[in-house]
Coordinates of C-alpha atoms (C1' of nucleotides) in Angstrom, one line a residue:
Chain A
M423 CA -2.5 -0.6 -13.2
A424 CA -1.4 -3.6 -10.1
L425 CA -5.3 -4.6 -9.7
R426 CA -5.0 -5.7 -13.6
Y427 CA -2.2 -8.1 -12.8
A428 CA -3.2 -9.0 -9.8
L429 CA -6.4 -10.6 -11.3
L430 CA -4.6 -11.7 -14.7
G431 CA -2.2 -14.0 -12.1
L432 CA -5.2 -15.3 -10.2
L433 CA -6.8 -16.4 -13.4
A434 CA -3.3 -17.9 -14.4
E435 CA -3.8 -20.4 -11.7
Q436 CA -7.5 -21.0 -12.4
P437 CA -10.5 -19.5 -14.3
A438 CA -13.2 -17.8 -11.5
S439 CA -15.9 -16.1 -11.1
G440 CA -15.6 -12.2 -10.2
Y441 CA -16.8 -13.3 -6.8
E442 CA -14.1 -16.0 -6.3
L443 CA -11.8 -13.4 -7.0
A444 CA -12.8 -11.2 -4.2
K445 CA -12.6 -14.1 -2.0
A446 CA -9.1 -14.4 -3.0
F447 CA -8.0 -10.9 -2.3
E448 CA -9.3 -12.1 1.2
G449 CA -6.8 -14.1 1.8
D450 CA -2.9 -14.3 2.0
L451 CA -2.7 -11.8 -1.5
G452 CA -4.6 -9.3 0.0
R453 CA -2.7 -9.5 3.4
Y454 CA 0.5 -8.9 1.7
A455 CA 0.1 -7.8 -1.2
W456 CA -2.8 -6.1 -3.1
Q457 CA -6.6 -5.8 -1.6
A458 CA -9.6 -5.0 -3.8
G459 CA -13.4 -5.8 -3.4
H460 CA -15.7 -6.4 -5.6
N461 CA -17.3 -3.5 -6.5
R462 CA -13.9 -2.5 -8.0
I463 CA -13.3 -6.3 -9.5
Y464 CA -16.4 -6.4 -11.8
P465 CA -15.6 -3.0 -13.9
E466 CA -11.7 -4.2 -13.9
L467 CA -13.0 -7.7 -15.1
A468 CA -14.7 -5.9 -17.6
R469 CA -11.9 -4.0 -19.2
L470 CA -10.2 -6.9 -19.2
V471 CA -12.6 -8.5 -21.4
D472 CA -12.9 -5.4 -23.7
E473 CA -9.3 -5.9 -24.4
G474 CA -9.4 -9.8 -25.2
L475 CA -7.2 -10.6 -21.9
V476 CA -9.8 -12.4 -20.4
E477 CA -12.9 -14.5 -21.8
R478 CA -15.8 -14.6 -20.0
A479 CA -18.4 -17.9 -20.2
E480 CA -21.9 -17.4 -20.5
E481 CA -24.0 -16.8 -16.8
G482 CA -23.8 -20.2 -15.2
A483 CA -26.1 -20.7 -11.9
R484 CA -27.1 -17.7 -9.9
G485 CA -25.5 -15.6 -13.0
R486 CA -22.2 -16.9 -12.0
R487 CA -20.1 -15.5 -15.2
V488 CA -16.5 -17.7 -15.1
H489 CA -13.6 -15.7 -16.5
T490 CA -10.5 -17.6 -17.9
L491 CA -7.4 -16.2 -18.9
T492 CA -6.6 -15.8 -22.8
A493 CA -3.0 -16.7 -24.7
A494 CA -2.9 -12.6 -24.6
G495 CA -3.6 -12.4 -21.4
L496 CA -0.7 -14.7 -20.3
E497 CA 1.7 -13.0 -22.4
E498 CA 0.5 -9.8 -20.7
L499 CA 1.2 -10.7 -17.5
R500 CA 4.4 -12.5 -18.2
A501 CA 5.5 -8.9 -19.7
W502 CA 4.7 -7.2 -16.4
L503 CA 7.0 -9.7 -14.6
R504 CA 9.5 -9.7 -16.7
Q505 CA 9.7 -6.2 -17.0
P506 CA 12.3 -4.7 -14.4
W507 CA 10.4 -3.4 -11.0
E508 CA 11.8 -0.3 -9.3
G509 CA 10.1 2.4 -7.7
S510 CA 7.1 0.5 -6.6
T511 CA 5.4 2.0 -4.2
V512 CA 4.4 0.5 -0.9
R513 CA 1.8 1.4 1.7
N514 CA 1.1 -0.6 5.4
E515 CA -0.5 1.3 7.9
G516 CA 0.9 -1.2 10.3
V517 CA 4.6 -0.1 9.3
L518 CA 3.8 3.1 9.2
R519 CA 2.6 2.8 13.1
L520 CA 5.4 1.2 13.8
F521 CA 7.6 3.9 13.0
L522 CA 5.7 6.7 14.9
L523 CA 5.6 5.3 17.9
S524 CA 8.1 6.9 19.5
A525 CA 5.8 9.9 19.6
L526 CA 4.5 7.7 22.5
D527 CA 5.4 8.0 25.7
P528 CA 8.2 5.0 26.8
G529 CA 5.4 3.2 28.5
D530 CA 3.0 3.3 26.1
A531 CA 5.6 2.2 23.6
R532 CA 7.0 -0.5 24.9
K533 CA 3.3 -1.7 26.0
I534 CA 2.4 -2.0 22.2
L535 CA 6.0 -3.5 21.2
H536 CA 5.0 -6.2 23.0
E537 CA 1.9 -6.5 21.5
V538 CA 3.6 -6.5 18.6
A539 CA 5.7 -8.8 19.1
A540 CA 3.1 -11.4 20.9
R541 CA 0.8 -10.9 17.5
C542 CA 3.5 -11.6 15.3
E543 CA 4.1 -14.8 17.3
E544 CA 0.6 -16.1 17.1
E545 CA 0.5 -15.5 13.1
L546 CA 3.7 -17.6 13.1
A547 CA 2.3 -21.2 14.0
P548 CA 0.0 -21.7 11.0
L549 CA 2.5 -20.5 8.5
R550 CA 5.1 -22.5 9.9
E551 CA 2.2 -25.5 9.9
I552 CA 1.8 -24.4 6.3
V553 CA 5.1 -24.3 5.1
S554 CA 6.4 -27.4 6.8
G555 CA 4.2 -29.7 4.8
E556 CA 4.8 -31.3 1.4
T557 CA 5.3 -28.7 -1.4
P558 CA 2.5 -28.1 -3.4
I559 CA 2.7 -28.4 -7.2
S560 CA -0.5 -27.7 -9.5
P561 CA -0.9 -30.2 -12.5
E562 CA 0.9 -27.8 -15.1
G563 CA 3.8 -28.1 -12.3
R564 CA 3.7 -24.1 -11.0
L565 CA 3.9 -23.6 -7.4
E566 CA 0.6 -22.1 -5.9
L567 CA -0.1 -18.4 -5.1
G568 CA -0.6 -19.7 -1.7
W569 CA 2.2 -21.5 -1.0
L570 CA 4.7 -18.9 -1.8
A571 CA 2.7 -16.7 0.3
A572 CA 2.5 -19.0 3.3
G573 CA 6.8 -18.8 3.1
Y574 CA 6.8 -15.0 2.5
G575 CA 4.4 -14.3 5.4
L576 CA 6.7 -16.7 7.5
R577 CA 9.8 -14.7 7.3
Q578 CA 7.9 -11.0 6.8
Y579 CA 6.3 -11.7 10.7
E580 CA 9.6 -13.2 12.5
A581 CA 10.9 -9.9 11.0
S582 CA 8.7 -7.7 12.4
R583 CA 9.0 -10.2 15.3
D584 CA 12.8 -9.5 15.7
W585 CA 12.3 -6.1 15.1
A586 CA 9.5 -5.4 17.6
V587 CA 12.0 -7.1 20.3
W588 CA 15.1 -4.8 19.2
A589 CA 13.2 -1.7 19.4
L590 CA 12.7 -2.8 23.0
G591 CA 16.1 -3.4 23.2
E592 CA 16.8 0.3 22.0
L593 CA 14.0 2.0 24.1
D594 CA 15.8 0.9 27.1
K595 CA 19.2 2.5 26.0
V596 CA 17.4 5.5 25.8
D597 CA 16.0 5.1 29.2
R598 CA 19.7 4.3 30.9
G599 CA 20.9 7.4 28.7
G600 CA 18.2 9.7 29.8
Chain B
M502 CA -6.4 8.9 7.0
A503 CA -2.8 7.4 7.1
L504 CA -1.4 10.4 5.5
R505 CA -3.2 12.5 8.3
Y506 CA -1.3 10.7 10.9
A507 CA 2.1 10.0 8.7
L508 CA 2.1 14.2 8.7
L509 CA 1.0 14.6 12.4
G510 CA 4.2 12.1 13.0
L511 CA 6.5 13.8 11.1
L512 CA 5.8 17.2 12.9
A513 CA 6.0 15.4 16.5
E514 CA 9.8 14.8 15.3
Q515 CA 10.3 18.4 14.2
P516 CA 8.4 21.3 13.0
A517 CA 8.8 21.3 9.2
S518 CA 7.4 23.2 6.1
G519 CA 5.3 21.1 3.2
Y520 CA 8.1 20.9 1.4
E521 CA 10.0 19.6 3.6
L522 CA 7.4 17.1 4.6
A523 CA 7.3 16.0 1.2
K524 CA 10.8 15.3 1.1
A525 CA 10.7 13.2 4.2
F526 CA 8.4 10.7 2.3
E527 CA 11.4 10.3 -0.4
G528 CA 13.2 8.7 2.7
D529 CA 12.7 5.2 4.8
L530 CA 9.1 6.6 5.6
G531 CA 7.9 6.6 2.0
R532 CA 9.9 3.2 1.1
Y533 CA 8.2 1.0 3.9
A534 CA 5.5 2.5 5.1
W535 CA 3.7 5.5 3.1
Q536 CA 4.0 8.0 0.4
A537 CA 3.1 11.0 -0.6
G538 CA 3.9 14.2 -3.0
H539 CA 3.8 17.9 -2.3
N540 CA 0.5 18.6 -3.9
R541 CA -1.4 15.8 -1.3
I542 CA 0.5 17.2 1.4
Y543 CA -0.2 20.8 1.1
P544 CA -4.2 20.6 1.3
E545 CA -3.8 18.1 4.0
L546 CA -1.8 20.4 5.7
A547 CA -4.4 22.9 5.5
R548 CA -6.9 20.6 6.9
L549 CA -5.0 20.0 10.0
V550 CA -4.7 23.6 10.5
D551 CA -8.3 23.9 10.1
E552 CA -8.7 21.5 13.2
G553 CA -6.3 22.9 15.4
L554 CA -4.0 19.9 15.2
V555 CA -1.2 21.8 13.7
E556 CA 0.0 26.0 13.9
R557 CA 1.4 27.4 10.8
A558 CA 3.9 30.1 10.8
E559 CA 4.2 33.5 8.8
E560 CA 5.4 33.2 5.5
G561 CA 9.8 33.3 5.9
A562 CA 12.2 33.0 3.3
R563 CA 10.7 32.3 -0.5
G564 CA 7.5 31.9 0.6
R565 CA 8.4 29.0 3.5
R566 CA 5.8 28.3 6.1
V567 CA 6.7 26.3 8.8
H568 CA 4.3 24.1 10.6
T569 CA 4.1 22.8 14.0
L570 CA 2.2 20.2 16.1
T571 CA 0.1 21.5 18.5
A572 CA -1.3 19.9 21.6
A573 CA -4.5 18.8 19.8
G574 CA -2.2 17.3 17.5
L575 CA -0.1 15.3 19.7
E576 CA -3.2 13.9 21.8
E577 CA -4.7 12.9 18.1
L578 CA -1.7 11.4 17.1
R579 CA -0.9 9.2 20.4
A580 CA -4.6 8.4 20.4
W581 CA -4.2 7.1 17.1
L582 CA -1.2 5.1 18.1
R583 CA -3.0 3.4 20.9
Q584 CA -6.0 2.7 19.3
P585 CA -5.8 -1.5 18.5
W586 CA -5.1 -1.8 14.5
E587 CA -6.7 -4.7 12.7
G588 CA -7.3 -4.3 9.2
S589 CA -5.0 -2.6 7.9
T590 CA -4.5 -2.3 4.6
V591 CA -1.2 -3.5 2.6
R592 CA -0.4 -2.4 -1.2
N593 CA 2.9 -3.7 -2.0
E594 CA 3.3 -3.9 -5.7
G595 CA 6.9 -5.7 -5.4
V596 CA 5.4 -8.2 -2.9
L597 CA 2.3 -8.9 -5.7
R598 CA 5.1 -9.6 -8.6
L599 CA 6.8 -12.1 -6.3
F600 CA 3.4 -14.0 -5.7
L601 CA 2.6 -13.9 -9.6
L602 CA 6.2 -15.5 -10.2
S603 CA 5.0 -19.2 -10.8
A604 CA 3.1 -17.8 -13.7
L605 CA 6.3 -17.6 -15.7
D606 CA 8.5 -20.7 -17.4
P607 CA 11.0 -21.7 -14.6
G608 CA 13.7 -20.6 -16.1
D609 CA 12.5 -16.9 -16.3
A610 CA 11.1 -17.1 -13.1
R611 CA 14.6 -18.5 -11.1
K612 CA 16.2 -15.8 -13.2
I613 CA 14.0 -13.0 -11.4
L614 CA 14.5 -14.3 -8.0
H615 CA 18.1 -14.2 -8.1
E616 CA 17.8 -11.0 -9.1
V617 CA 15.6 -10.5 -5.8
A618 CA 18.0 -12.1 -3.6
A619 CA 21.0 -10.2 -5.2
R620 CA 19.0 -6.8 -4.8
C621 CA 18.0 -7.4 -1.1
E622 CA 22.1 -8.1 -0.4
E623 CA 22.7 -4.8 -1.6
E624 CA 20.0 -2.5 0.3
L625 CA 21.4 -4.6 3.1
A626 CA 25.1 -3.3 3.1
P627 CA 24.3 0.6 4.0
L628 CA 21.4 -0.7 6.5
R629 CA 23.5 -2.3 8.6
E630 CA 26.1 0.6 9.2
I631 CA 23.6 2.6 10.2
V632 CA 22.3 0.1 12.6
S633 CA 25.0 -0.9 13.8
G634 CA 26.2 2.7 14.8
E635 CA 25.1 4.6 18.1
T636 CA 21.7 4.8 18.7
P637 CA 20.6 8.4 18.1
I638 CA 18.4 10.0 20.6
S639 CA 16.6 13.4 20.1
P640 CA 16.9 15.9 22.7
E641 CA 13.2 15.0 24.1
G642 CA 14.8 11.2 24.6
R643 CA 12.9 9.9 21.5
L644 CA 14.2 7.5 19.0
E645 CA 14.6 8.7 15.5
L646 CA 12.0 7.7 12.7
G647 CA 14.9 6.9 10.9
W648 CA 16.8 4.8 13.1
L649 CA 13.4 2.9 13.9
A650 CA 13.3 2.5 9.7
A651 CA 16.5 1.4 9.3
G652 CA 16.1 -1.3 12.0
Y653 CA 12.7 -2.5 10.1
G654 CA 14.5 -2.3 6.8
L655 CA 17.1 -4.4 7.7
R656 CA 15.3 -7.3 9.0
Q657 CA 13.0 -6.7 6.2
Y658 CA 15.5 -7.1 3.6
E659 CA 16.9 -10.1 5.0
A660 CA 13.4 -12.0 5.2
S661 CA 12.7 -10.8 1.6
R662 CA 16.0 -12.4 0.8
D663 CA 15.5 -15.7 2.6
W664 CA 12.6 -16.1 0.8
A665 CA 13.8 -15.6 -2.4
V666 CA 16.2 -18.5 -2.0
W667 CA 13.6 -20.7 -0.2
A668 CA 11.9 -20.0 -3.3
L669 CA 14.5 -21.0 -5.8
G670 CA 14.7 -24.5 -3.7
E671 CA 11.4 -25.1 -3.9
L672 CA 11.3 -24.7 -8.0
D673 CA 14.1 -26.8 -8.0
K674 CA 11.7 -29.4 -6.3
V675 CA 9.0 -28.9 -9.0
D676 CA 11.4 -29.7 -11.6
R677 CA 12.6 -32.5 -10.1
G678 CA 9.0 -33.9 -9.3
G679 CA 7.8 -33.1 -13.0
Chain C
dA358 C1' -40.5 -19.4 5.6
dG359 C1' -36.1 -17.7 7.0
dA360 C1' -31.4 -17.0 7.3
dG361 C1' -27.3 -17.6 5.1
dT362 C1' -24.3 -17.3 1.2
dC363 C1' -23.4 -17.0 -3.6
dA364 C1' -23.5 -13.6 -7.0
dT365 C1' -23.3 -9.1 -9.6
dG366 C1' -24.0 -4.8 -10.2
dT367 C1' -23.8 1.1 -9.6
dA368 C1' -23.4 5.7 -7.4
dA369 C1' -20.6 9.3 -4.5
dC370 C1' -17.1 10.0 -2.1
dT371 C1' -12.0 10.0 -0.9
dC372 C1' -7.7 9.1 -1.8
dG373 C1' -3.4 9.5 -4.6
dT374 C1' -1.1 10.5 -9.1
dT375 C1' 0.6 13.7 -13.2
dA376 C1' 0.9 17.5 -15.3
dC377 C1' 0.4 22.3 -15.1
dA378 C1' 1.6 26.5 -13.2
dT379 C1' 4.2 30.3 -10.6
dG380 C1' 8.0 32.9 -8.1
dA381 C1' 12.5 33.4 -4.9
dT382 C1' 17.0 32.5 -3.4
dT383 C1' 21.3 29.9 -4.0
dT384 C1' 25.0 28.4 -6.9
dC385 C1' 28.1 28.3 -10.6
Chain D
dG695 C1' 23.0 35.4 -16.1
dA696 C1' 21.9 30.7 -16.2
dA697 C1' 21.1 26.4 -13.8
dA698 C1' 19.7 24.2 -9.6
dT699 C1' 16.4 24.2 -5.8
dC700 C1' 13.7 25.8 -3.0
dA701 C1' 8.9 26.9 -2.1
dT702 C1' 3.7 26.8 -2.9
dG703 C1' -0.5 25.6 -5.2
dT704 C1' -4.3 24.3 -8.5
dA705 C1' -6.6 20.7 -11.9
dA706 C1' -7.8 16.6 -14.1
dC707 C1' -7.9 12.2 -13.7
dG708 C1' -7.5 7.5 -11.9
dA709 C1' -7.6 4.3 -8.3
dG710 C1' -10.2 2.2 -4.3
dT711 C1' -14.0 2.6 -0.5
dT712 C1' -18.5 2.6 1.6
dA713 C1' -22.9 2.6 0.8
dC714 C1' -26.9 1.3 -2.1
dA715 C1' -29.3 -2.5 -4.4
dT716 C1' -30.6 -6.6 -6.4
dG717 C1' -31.8 -11.5 -7.1
dA718 C1' -30.6 -17.1 -6.8
dC719 C1' -29.8 -20.8 -4.7
dT720 C1' -29.5 -23.7 -0.5
dC721 C1' -30.0 -25.2 4.4
dT722 C1' -32.3 -25.8 8.1

DNA sequence: AGAGTCATGTAACTCGTTACATGATTTC
DNA sequence: GAAATCATGTAACGAGTTACATGACTCT
């Protein structure tokens, strides 16, 4: 179901072709929230068109077909967003790896935690730059998805870095204790 | 592939039945990292046994079968953890919703952001309690998965709460601007 | 002319969820 | 004796990935 709403949400920002939607998932959206390839997007778009949530323009150059959100589509998206959201599933292989790290011997675990902290620090710089700039407001007076995502990513990476540093400290306690 | 390593990781902590592994996914592991039901776990366990990564004891009370990690299984898990991890996919419906929030009108968006901040705050209290207690070290001198997860969750919820508060501030800017 | 990118699609497969199905032990 | 929990499995379906396949336009 999530892909469906991700597509509606992207089209709420601006009309787009399937190809462009696939590109959007390669950015911040795919990084923190949801991913999908073109092969999954095209069939789902067709379904949304069938249901009248999305309108498909005629083929343009190179067979490009621009999709636009309909009023019904916007309402469907909004109804989903307003609905209370409990029990949503999380799948994050990176976090899984972090949790299982103590299966390594302390030396290896320590090395990886240092790498994690360093990588987070690298990711932070460009995000800081984006977020410290001016707030981008769309013509319709809405915040851009990419801006919201950058703000989220910034705090997310800071949290992960802090966790790695904390975990290193806890590992030291284990060493002193044993 | 991730489920495979999640199971190996759980069994690295302690031997368990399929039922117990399924329970483990209902805790912090399933909350932040990966989820699976018993129906997916049993077939995967059978495969791990076939490959010699896990050993299965005879049936005990109520048909319970305890699974233990073999030396080969531990090595498989460690090899995966040591390997550089790029491009791991993230799927988080909650974060997706946050990003799409600007499709709502500002009043609704603001209401939901307040709810998000409040819920994060609720989740923080019990995590703070866990993390501020003593560091639990297993007999083999390893940190407990639940402890690592609690520390991660703590920083995660703080980050999400801070993001929601920031997003509220940005929404105010939009209002003043338009 | 050839490489790269834009652009759309299908087929086979893997992974995960919901629903179905069964039986043993414990607790009240 | 009934209800709850422990414990294991299968079947059908839905969601997502990899690989396959094609063609138009642009830039050098």
